[in-house]
Short mmCIF file of C-alpha atoms and ligand atoms in Angstrom, two decimals:
data_model
loop_
_atom_site.label_atom_id
_atom_site.label_comp_id
_atom_site.label_asym_id
_atom_site.label_seq_id
_atom_site.Cartn_x
_atom_site.Cartn_y
_atom_site.Cartn_z
CA MET D 1 0.00 0.00 0.00
CA THR D 2 1.18 3.53 -0.66
CA GLY D 3 -0.05 6.55 1.28
CA THR D 4 -2.42 6.45 4.23
CA LEU D 5 -5.69 4.76 5.06
CA THR D 6 -8.15 6.82 7.14
CA LEU D 7 -11.20 5.24 8.74
CA ASP D 8 -13.96 6.28 11.16
CA SER D 9 -14.19 4.24 14.34
CA PHE D 10 -17.75 4.48 15.67
CA ALA D 11 -19.12 4.28 19.21
CA LYS D 12 -21.99 1.96 20.20
CA ILE D 13 -24.83 1.91 22.64
CA ASN D 14 -26.49 -1.14 24.19
CA ARG D 15 -30.24 -0.63 23.63
CA SER D 16 -30.85 -3.47 26.11
CA LEU D 17 -28.52 -5.60 28.18
CA LEU D 18 -29.55 -8.67 30.15
CA VAL D 19 -27.08 -10.51 32.36
CA ARG D 20 -28.05 -14.20 32.44
CA GLY D 21 -25.47 -15.19 35.06
CA LYS D 22 -21.81 -15.71 35.77
CA ARG D 23 -19.93 -18.31 33.73
CA PRO D 24 -17.29 -20.73 35.02
CA ASP D 25 -14.62 -18.70 33.13
CA GLY D 26 -15.47 -15.60 35.21
CA PHE D 27 -17.17 -13.70 32.36
CA HIS D 28 -20.90 -13.02 32.38
CA GLU D 29 -23.36 -14.54 29.93
CA LEU D 30 -25.13 -11.65 28.21
CA ASP D 31 -28.03 -11.04 25.87
CA THR D 32 -27.74 -7.57 24.41
CA LEU D 33 -28.79 -5.37 21.53
CA PHE D 34 -25.97 -3.24 20.13
CA SER D 35 -26.32 -0.24 17.78
CA THR D 36 -23.55 1.88 16.32
CA ILE D 37 -24.02 5.64 16.72
CA ASP D 38 -22.73 8.69 14.88
CA LEU D 39 -19.95 9.54 17.29
CA SER D 40 -16.57 8.46 16.05
CA ASP D 41 -12.83 8.53 16.50
CA ARG D 42 -10.67 8.74 13.40
CA LEU D 43 -7.80 6.35 12.76
CA THR D 44 -5.05 6.91 10.21
CA PHE D 45 -2.77 4.01 9.18
CA LYS D 46 0.51 4.18 7.29
CA LYS D 47 2.91 1.33 6.58
CA ALA D 48 6.14 1.71 8.59
CA GLY D 49 9.17 -0.22 9.87
CA THR D 50 7.64 -0.74 13.32
CA THR D 51 4.25 -0.16 14.94
CA THR D 52 3.73 3.16 16.72
CA LEU D 53 0.60 4.88 18.02
CA THR D 54 0.02 8.57 18.66
CA CYS D 55 -3.19 10.05 20.05
CA SER D 56 -4.79 13.51 20.15
CA ASP D 57 -5.67 12.88 23.83
CA PRO D 58 -2.46 12.94 25.89
CA ALA D 59 -4.24 11.16 28.79
CA LEU D 60 -4.75 7.98 26.77
CA PRO D 61 -1.96 5.37 27.11
CA VAL D 62 -0.43 4.64 23.69
CA GLY D 63 1.96 1.82 24.69
CA PRO D 64 1.63 -1.97 24.31
CA GLU D 65 -1.41 -1.94 26.65
CA ASN D 66 -3.49 -0.01 24.10
CA LEU D 67 -5.94 -2.28 22.20
CA VAL D 68 -4.89 -0.72 18.88
CA VAL D 69 -1.26 -1.78 19.39
CA LYS D 70 -2.39 -5.19 20.72
CA ALA D 71 -4.52 -5.72 17.60
CA VAL D 72 -1.56 -5.21 15.22
CA ARG D 73 0.75 -7.37 17.38
CA LYS D 74 -1.77 -10.24 17.49
CA LEU D 75 -2.11 -10.31 13.71
CA GLN D 76 1.66 -10.10 13.34
CA GLU D 77 2.03 -13.18 15.58
CA LEU D 78 -0.56 -15.01 13.48
CA TRP D 79 0.54 -13.97 10.01
CA GLY D 80 4.21 -13.20 10.59
CA PHE D 81 4.37 -10.10 8.36
CA ALA D 82 7.43 -7.83 8.48
CA GLY D 83 7.25 -4.15 9.41
CA GLY D 84 4.39 -2.43 11.15
CA LEU D 85 2.01 0.52 11.08
CA GLU D 86 2.31 4.16 12.02
CA ILE D 87 -1.10 4.85 13.53
CA HIS D 88 -2.69 8.11 14.65
CA LEU D 89 -5.87 8.15 16.73
CA GLU D 90 -8.03 11.28 16.80
CA LYS D 91 -9.98 10.61 20.01
CA ARG D 92 -13.52 11.95 20.32
CA ILE D 93 -15.42 9.07 22.00
CA PRO D 94 -15.35 9.50 25.79
CA TRP D 95 -13.65 6.51 27.39
CA GLY D 96 -14.75 4.60 30.53
CA ALA D 97 -18.29 5.45 29.41
CA GLY D 98 -19.69 2.17 28.03
CA LEU D 99 -19.55 3.47 24.44
CA GLY D 100 -17.04 0.87 23.24
CA GLY D 101 -14.46 3.35 21.91
CA GLY D 102 -11.40 1.17 22.63
CA SER D 103 -13.13 -1.94 21.26
CA SER D 104 -14.14 -0.06 18.12
CA ASN D 105 -10.57 1.20 17.63
CA ALA D 106 -9.30 -2.39 17.96
CA ALA D 107 -11.79 -3.76 15.39
CA VAL D 108 -11.02 -1.01 12.86
CA THR D 109 -7.28 -1.69 13.35
CA LEU D 110 -7.85 -5.40 12.61
CA LEU D 111 -9.75 -4.49 9.43
CA ALA D 112 -7.10 -1.97 8.34
CA SER D 113 -4.18 -4.33 9.10
CA ALA D 114 -5.87 -7.11 7.14
CA ARG D 115 -6.40 -4.76 4.19
CA ILE D 116 -2.76 -3.66 4.26
CA PHE D 117 -0.92 -6.90 5.05
CA SER D 118 -3.23 -9.72 3.98
CA PRO D 119 -6.03 -8.46 1.68
CA SER D 120 -7.32 -11.96 0.89
CA VAL D 121 -8.34 -12.87 4.48
CA SER D 122 -12.05 -12.88 5.21
CA ARG D 123 -13.64 -10.63 7.81
CA GLU D 124 -15.04 -13.74 9.58
CA SER D 125 -11.51 -15.05 10.15
CA LEU D 126 -10.76 -11.94 12.26
CA HIS D 127 -13.58 -12.80 14.69
CA PRO D 128 -11.57 -15.06 17.10
CA VAL D 129 -8.73 -12.50 17.30
CA ALA D 130 -11.31 -9.78 17.94
CA LEU D 131 -12.78 -11.76 20.85
CA GLU D 132 -9.32 -12.29 22.36
CA LEU D 133 -8.95 -8.49 22.43
CA GLY D 134 -12.28 -7.89 24.22
CA SER D 135 -15.92 -8.96 24.46
CA ASP D 136 -17.28 -6.03 22.41
CA VAL D 137 -14.63 -6.09 19.64
CA PRO D 138 -16.38 -8.69 17.36
CA PHE D 139 -19.48 -6.48 17.15
CA PHE D 140 -17.43 -3.67 15.58
CA LEU D 141 -16.39 -5.97 12.71
CA LEU D 142 -20.09 -5.84 11.81
CA GLY D 143 -21.61 -2.51 12.96
CA GLY D 144 -25.25 -1.41 12.52
CA SER D 145 -27.62 -3.16 14.93
CA ALA D 146 -27.01 -6.68 16.20
CA ARG D 147 -28.14 -8.98 18.97
CA GLY D 148 -25.13 -10.28 20.92
CA GLN D 149 -25.16 -13.37 23.14
CA GLY D 150 -22.45 -15.22 25.07
CA ARG D 151 -19.91 -12.54 26.02
CA GLY D 152 -21.52 -10.53 23.21
CA GLU D 153 -19.66 -12.34 20.42
CA ARG D 154 -22.45 -14.62 19.17
CA LEU D 155 -23.86 -11.98 16.85
CA ARG D 156 -27.00 -11.86 14.77
CA PRO D 157 -27.55 -8.75 12.62
CA VAL D 158 -30.86 -7.00 13.24
CA ALA D 159 -32.56 -4.78 10.64
CA SER D 160 -31.90 -1.25 11.90
CA GLY D 161 -34.75 0.73 10.25
CA PRO D 162 -34.37 4.50 9.92
CA ASP D 163 -31.67 6.25 11.98
CA GLU D 164 -33.01 7.30 15.39
CA PRO D 165 -32.14 10.63 17.05
CA LEU D 166 -30.57 10.39 20.48
CA VAL D 167 -28.96 12.40 23.24
CA LEU D 168 -25.92 11.11 25.10
CA LEU D 169 -25.52 12.18 28.71
CA ILE D 170 -21.88 11.88 29.76
CA PRO D 171 -21.52 12.13 33.56
CA PRO D 172 -18.44 13.75 35.14
CA PHE D 173 -17.19 10.30 36.30
CA ARG D 174 -16.15 7.00 34.70
CA LEU D 175 -17.17 3.50 35.76
CA SER D 176 -14.93 0.44 35.69
CA THR D 177 -16.53 -2.52 33.84
CA PRO D 178 -15.10 -5.25 36.16
CA GLU D 179 -16.21 -3.27 39.24
CA VAL D 180 -19.77 -2.87 37.92
CA PHE D 181 -20.01 -6.63 37.15
CA ARG D 182 -18.55 -7.45 40.61
CA THR D 183 -21.10 -5.18 42.30
CA LEU D 184 -23.91 -6.99 40.45
CA GLY D 185 -22.91 -10.19 42.31
CA ALA D 186 -24.55 -12.48 39.72
CA GLY D 187 -25.08 -16.19 40.42
CA PRO D 188 -24.65 -19.04 37.88
CA ILE D 189 -26.42 -18.88 34.50
CA GLN D 190 -30.16 -19.57 34.61
CA GLY D 191 -32.57 -20.54 31.83
CA THR D 192 -31.93 -20.36 28.08
CA PRO D 193 -32.08 -17.18 26.02
CA GLY D 194 -35.46 -16.77 24.34
CA PRO D 195 -35.76 -15.98 20.61
CA THR D 196 -38.11 -13.09 21.39
CA ASP D 197 -37.33 -9.37 21.44
CA LEU D 198 -35.26 -8.21 24.35
CA PRO D 199 -37.09 -6.29 27.07
CA ASP D 200 -36.19 -2.62 27.51
CA GLN D 201 -33.75 -2.97 30.42
CA ASN D 202 -30.07 -2.88 31.36
CA ASP D 203 -29.27 -5.15 34.31
CA LEU D 204 -26.07 -3.20 35.00
CA GLU D 205 -27.96 -0.01 35.93
CA VAL D 206 -28.61 -1.28 39.47
CA PRO D 207 -24.94 -2.04 40.33
CA ALA D 208 -23.79 1.13 38.53
CA GLY D 209 -26.32 3.06 40.64
CA LYS D 210 -24.91 1.49 43.81
CA LEU D 211 -21.47 2.79 42.87
CA LYS D 212 -22.78 6.17 41.62
CA PRO D 213 -26.36 6.97 42.78
CA GLU D 214 -26.48 9.96 40.37
CA ILE D 215 -27.06 7.40 37.56
CA HIS D 216 -30.70 7.03 38.66
CA ARG D 217 -31.23 10.80 38.88
CA TYR D 218 -29.84 11.26 35.35
CA LEU D 219 -32.05 8.47 33.98
CA ARG D 220 -35.12 10.15 35.49
CA SER D 221 -34.12 13.48 33.91
CA LEU D 222 -33.80 11.82 30.48
CA LEU D 223 -37.28 10.29 30.82
CA ASP D 224 -38.68 13.66 31.98
CA SER D 225 -37.21 15.21 28.82
CA LYS D 226 -39.65 13.08 26.79
CA ALA D 227 -37.18 10.39 25.75
CA ARG D 228 -39.00 7.35 24.31
CA GLN D 229 -36.33 5.16 25.84
CA ALA D 230 -33.67 6.11 28.42
CA ARG D 231 -30.97 3.66 29.43
CA MET D 232 -27.38 3.32 30.52
CA SER D 233 -25.04 2.03 27.79
CA GLY D 234 -23.05 -1.12 28.66
CA SER D 235 -21.52 -0.84 32.12
CA GLY D 236 -21.80 2.98 32.07
CA SER D 237 -21.24 5.69 32.88
CA CYS D 238 -22.83 7.11 29.69
CA LEU D 239 -26.62 7.24 29.46
CA PHE D 240 -28.73 7.85 26.39
CA GLY D 241 -32.25 8.94 25.50
CA ILE D 242 -33.95 8.15 22.18
CA TYR D 243 -36.34 10.79 20.77
CA GLY D 244 -39.06 11.05 18.15
CA SER D 245 -37.23 13.64 15.99
CA PRO D 246 -33.87 15.49 15.78
CA SER D 247 -35.54 18.73 16.98
CA GLU D 248 -36.94 16.94 20.07
CA ALA D 249 -33.44 15.64 20.77
CA ASP D 250 -31.97 19.17 20.38
CA GLU D 251 -34.57 20.63 22.70
CA ALA D 252 -34.06 17.89 25.29
CA ALA D 253 -30.27 18.41 25.23
CA ARG D 254 -30.72 22.16 25.84
CA GLY D 255 -32.99 21.58 28.85
CA LEU D 256 -30.80 18.80 30.24
CA SER D 257 -27.60 20.85 30.06
CA GLU D 258 -29.24 23.59 32.13
CA LEU D 259 -30.40 21.01 34.68
CA HIS D 260 -27.07 19.14 34.84
CA PRO D 261 -24.23 21.58 34.03
CA GLU D 262 -21.76 19.04 35.47
CA CYS D 263 -22.50 16.63 32.58
CA ARG D 264 -21.64 16.79 28.89
CA PHE D 265 -24.27 16.19 26.21
CA ALA D 266 -24.08 15.16 22.57
CA VAL D 267 -26.96 15.05 20.12
CA THR D 268 -26.44 12.23 17.66
CA ARG D 269 -28.22 9.31 15.92
CA THR D 270 -27.94 5.60 15.32
CA VAL D 271 -25.85 4.48 12.32
CA GLY D 272 -27.07 1.58 10.18
CA ARG D 273 -24.89 -1.11 8.61
CA THR D 274 -24.71 0.46 5.12
CA GLU D 275 -23.23 3.70 6.45
CA TYR D 276 -20.95 1.73 8.78
CA GLU D 277 -19.61 -0.32 5.86
CA ALA D 278 -18.94 2.86 3.90
CA ARG D 279 -17.11 4.75 6.64
CA ALA D 280 -15.48 2.17 8.93
CA VAL D 281 -14.63 -0.79 6.70
CA PRO D 282 -11.72 -0.44 4.24
O1 C5P F 1 -13.91 -8.49 27.52
P1 C5P F 1 -13.53 -7.21 28.17
O2 C5P F 1 -12.03 -7.01 28.23
O3 C5P F 1 -14.22 -6.01 27.63
O4 C5P F 1 -14.02 -7.32 29.68
C1 C5P F 1 -13.56 -6.49 30.71
C2 C5P F 1 -14.03 -7.06 32.03
O5 C5P F 1 -15.45 -6.91 32.13
C3 C5P F 1 -13.77 -8.54 32.21
O6 C5P F 1 -12.50 -8.77 32.73
C4 C5P F 1 -14.88 -8.92 33.18
O7 C5P F 1 -14.53 -8.52 34.49
C5 C5P F 1 -16.03 -8.04 32.75
N1 C5P F 1 -16.93 -8.72 31.79
C6 C5P F 1 -17.71 -9.79 32.21
N2 C5P F 1 -18.56 -10.41 31.32
C7 C5P F 1 -18.64 -9.99 30.05
C8 C5P F 1 -17.87 -8.90 29.60
C9 C5P F 1 -17.01 -8.29 30.50
O8 C5P F 1 -17.65 -10.19 33.37
N3 C5P F 1 -19.49 -10.60 29.19
#
């Protein structure tokens, strides 16, 4: 490849998230509905002698612990290609917020590395590597809306319909995913997942609310702002409301920012698979 490859790396929300119990391997068995949203980081890739990562946010670690660097290294171990990638990450997705920014960056890096070093490999063959990097990474190989079971990696695409307007409420604190799952204190897995639609709930809101009681207050404010649906995304701390129109979402965001000046707000929308394929997949 000559030149650079630039791709959008989208955030996600979990429209619903059910925790079915704790598995013997320590992970939790989930049943969730993911949707990509129009909030994205930008990743630029250039072939180089070794792999390096730079980031617009100086607070984000860019060493071997970063999922972007891990993604390239894992493929290098598997495929044994020489050289590496000079990568720049323009960070816009808040992290520690349940929006999947790091997982999305990792998936886009897998797709870009495959395009650059091994163009004939299928996207499906990247799935096991994606899961080794994190539970949410496989979803970002797909994008759009998808039901995720297991750790979230058993994915079934769901027709997304028209894009839906939404408001993100980003609290002034982060939540740690392992700590939220620990606080849930789930027992062993019960029952089998039904084929029916998922109920409108996120089982991690209760433990997140134990760690940060403001979560419940913010959810009430979103519902009072006429959101059709208001939920926490993933293990938090970000919450979202879904509205009937973009102008309702704008109006809600204005009212909410007066009520909660300590939070940040973003008006955005869901992103379907066609747009995802065009902007995030090389
Ligand atoms: O897979 P990922 O690295 O995103 O998971 C981070 C942590 O979140 C895990 O170490 C685990 O504590 C918790 N987790 C879980 N069950 C899942 C996903 C994550 O317990 N399905």
